[in-house]
Short mmCIF file of C-alpha atoms in Angstrom, two decimals:
data_model
loop_
_atom_site.label_atom_id
_atom_site.label_comp_id
_atom_site.label_asym_id
_atom_site.label_seq_id
_atom_site.Cartn_x
_atom_site.Cartn_y
_atom_site.Cartn_z
CA UNK V 649 -9.42 -12.57 7.53
CA UNK V 650 -6.99 -9.89 8.88
CA UNK V 651 -4.44 -7.33 7.54
CA UNK V 652 -2.91 -4.61 9.86
CA UNK V 653 -0.68 -1.97 8.43
CA UNK V 654 2.47 -0.52 9.95
CA UNK V 655 5.31 1.88 9.65
CA UNK V 656 4.15 5.18 9.73
CA UNK V 657 5.52 7.25 11.90
CA UNK V 658 6.71 11.25 10.92
CA UNK V 659 9.62 12.04 8.70
CA UNK V 660 11.30 15.34 6.90
CA UNK V 661 10.72 16.14 3.33
CA UNK V 662 12.84 14.66 1.85
CA UNK V 663 13.35 11.25 4.12
CA UNK V 664 12.54 7.64 4.53
CA UNK V 665 9.72 4.97 5.03
CA UNK V 666 8.93 1.31 4.74
CA UNK V 667 5.98 0.66 6.01
CA UNK V 668 4.44 -3.27 6.20
CA UNK V 669 1.06 -5.44 6.31
CA UNK V 670 0.93 -8.77 7.95
CA UNK V 671 -1.84 -10.32 7.02
CA UNK V 672 -3.40 -13.82 8.20
CA UNK V 673 -6.90 -16.00 7.64
CA UNK V 674 -5.88 -15.91 3.44
CA UNK V 675 -3.52 -17.76 1.17
CA UNK V 676 -2.06 -14.51 0.66
CA UNK V 677 0.24 -16.12 -2.84
CA UNK V 678 -2.62 -15.60 -4.54
CA UNK V 679 -4.32 -11.75 -4.01
CA UNK V 680 -3.06 -9.26 -5.02
CA UNK V 681 -2.18 -6.07 -2.75
CA UNK V 682 -2.18 -2.11 -2.25
CA UNK V 683 -1.75 0.86 -0.68
CA UNK V 684 -3.82 3.18 -0.48
CA UNK V 685 -4.32 6.69 1.20
CA UNK V 686 -5.98 9.38 2.82
CA UNK V 687 -5.37 13.00 3.54
CA UNK V 688 -7.54 14.40 5.97
CA UNK V 689 -9.74 15.94 4.14
CA UNK V 690 -10.21 14.43 1.13
CA UNK V 691 -11.09 10.71 -0.48
CA UNK V 692 -9.20 7.86 -0.35
CA UNK V 693 -6.98 6.82 -2.97
CA UNK V 694 -4.92 4.42 -4.40
CA UNK V 695 -1.18 4.45 -4.00
CA UNK V 696 0.03 1.35 -5.51
CA UNK V 697 -0.60 -2.23 -6.50
CA UNK V 698 1.25 -5.60 -6.53
CA UNK V 699 -0.51 -8.44 -8.70
CA UNK V 700 0.15 -12.33 -7.52
CA UNK V 701 2.67 -12.39 -10.00
CA UNK V 702 5.07 -9.31 -9.01
CA UNK V 703 3.47 -7.21 -11.37
CA UNK V 704 3.48 -3.89 -9.60
CA UNK V 705 1.46 -0.73 -10.70
CA UNK V 706 1.25 2.90 -9.54
CA UNK V 707 0.09 6.23 -9.34
CA UNK V 708 1.88 9.27 -11.02
CA UNK V 709 3.08 11.38 -8.02
CA UNK V 710 4.97 8.32 -6.35
CA UNK V 711 6.13 6.51 -9.21
CA UNK V 712 9.89 6.16 -9.32
CA UNK V 713 10.17 6.91 -4.87
CA UNK V 714 7.55 4.58 -4.16
CA UNK V 715 8.66 0.35 -4.39
CA UNK V 716 5.99 -2.20 -3.71
CA UNK V 717 7.02 -5.35 -2.57
CA UNK V 718 5.35 -9.17 -0.79
CA UNK V 719 7.43 -11.43 0.20
CA UNK V 720 5.11 -14.47 0.30
CA UNK V 721 7.02 -16.81 2.76
CA UNK V 722 6.29 -14.03 5.44
CA UNK V 723 2.54 -12.70 4.27
CA UNK V 724 4.04 -9.39 4.43
CA UNK V 725 2.79 -6.53 1.98
CA UNK V 726 5.83 -3.87 2.10
CA UNK V 727 5.25 -0.03 0.82
CA UNK V 728 9.14 1.48 0.48
CA UNK V 729 8.38 5.35 0.79
CA UNK V 730 11.55 7.43 -0.63
CA UNK V 731 12.54 11.69 -1.33
CA UNK V 732 8.90 12.07 1.11
CA UNK V 733 7.35 15.34 0.63
CA UNK V 734 4.96 17.16 2.43
CA UNK V 735 1.48 16.18 0.15
CA UNK V 736 2.61 12.87 1.11
CA UNK V 737 0.80 12.89 4.58
CA UNK V 738 -2.00 10.64 4.73
CA UNK V 739 -3.12 8.00 6.70
CA UNK V 740 -1.65 5.03 4.40
CA UNK V 741 -3.86 1.35 3.70
CA UNK V 742 -3.52 -2.01 2.54
CA UNK V 743 -5.41 -4.04 0.86
CA UNK V 744 -6.32 -7.06 -0.80
CA UNK V 745 -8.16 -9.31 -3.50
CA UNK V 746 -8.28 -11.54 -5.76
CA UNK V 747 -8.04 -8.55 -8.99
CA UNK V 748 -6.02 -5.38 -9.57
CA UNK V 749 -6.79 -2.72 -9.65
CA UNK V 750 -7.28 1.00 -9.49
CA UNK V 751 -10.61 1.71 -7.26
CA UNK V 752 -11.80 0.66 -3.86
CA UNK V 753 -14.27 -1.72 -4.72
CA UNK V 754 -11.53 -3.93 -6.12
CA UNK V 755 -10.61 -5.53 -2.56
CA UNK V 756 -12.04 -7.67 -0.36
CA UNK V 757 -10.73 -6.45 2.23
CA UNK V 758 -8.76 -3.71 4.48
CA UNK V 759 -6.03 -3.10 7.48
CA UNK V 760 -6.17 -0.30 9.78
CA UNK V 761 -4.04 2.18 9.02
CA UNK V 762 -0.80 3.37 10.12
CA UNK V 763 -0.57 7.55 9.89
CA UNK V 764 2.95 8.64 7.85
CA UNK V 765 3.02 12.73 8.61
CA UNK V 766 6.15 14.77 6.61
CA UNK V 767 7.29 18.08 7.91
CA UNK V 768 7.95 20.65 5.27
#
């Protein structure tokens, strides 16, 4: 199983980025998918998740600004990030699991992370 996150970069506050997570080796449509992030000096934290049935869940600080989605035909997960803030700066990781939850240990497979930097 492989998860490959991409789409990170440097953006000014108020800008947008779209992250992608391509997967292989798993039946993507049957898995719940999630994004986590880790800022420098902090623990990795939950950002958003989407169930196999497309129900979505968001961390409070990103609700209304970020949108998680999936394309089962392409085995790909997305995170559209709008109205970015400097505090969104982190390495963003995608994860796959049979269940959805806020904790890392719910997810079985992880991508390598992509850096998002938001300048003020």
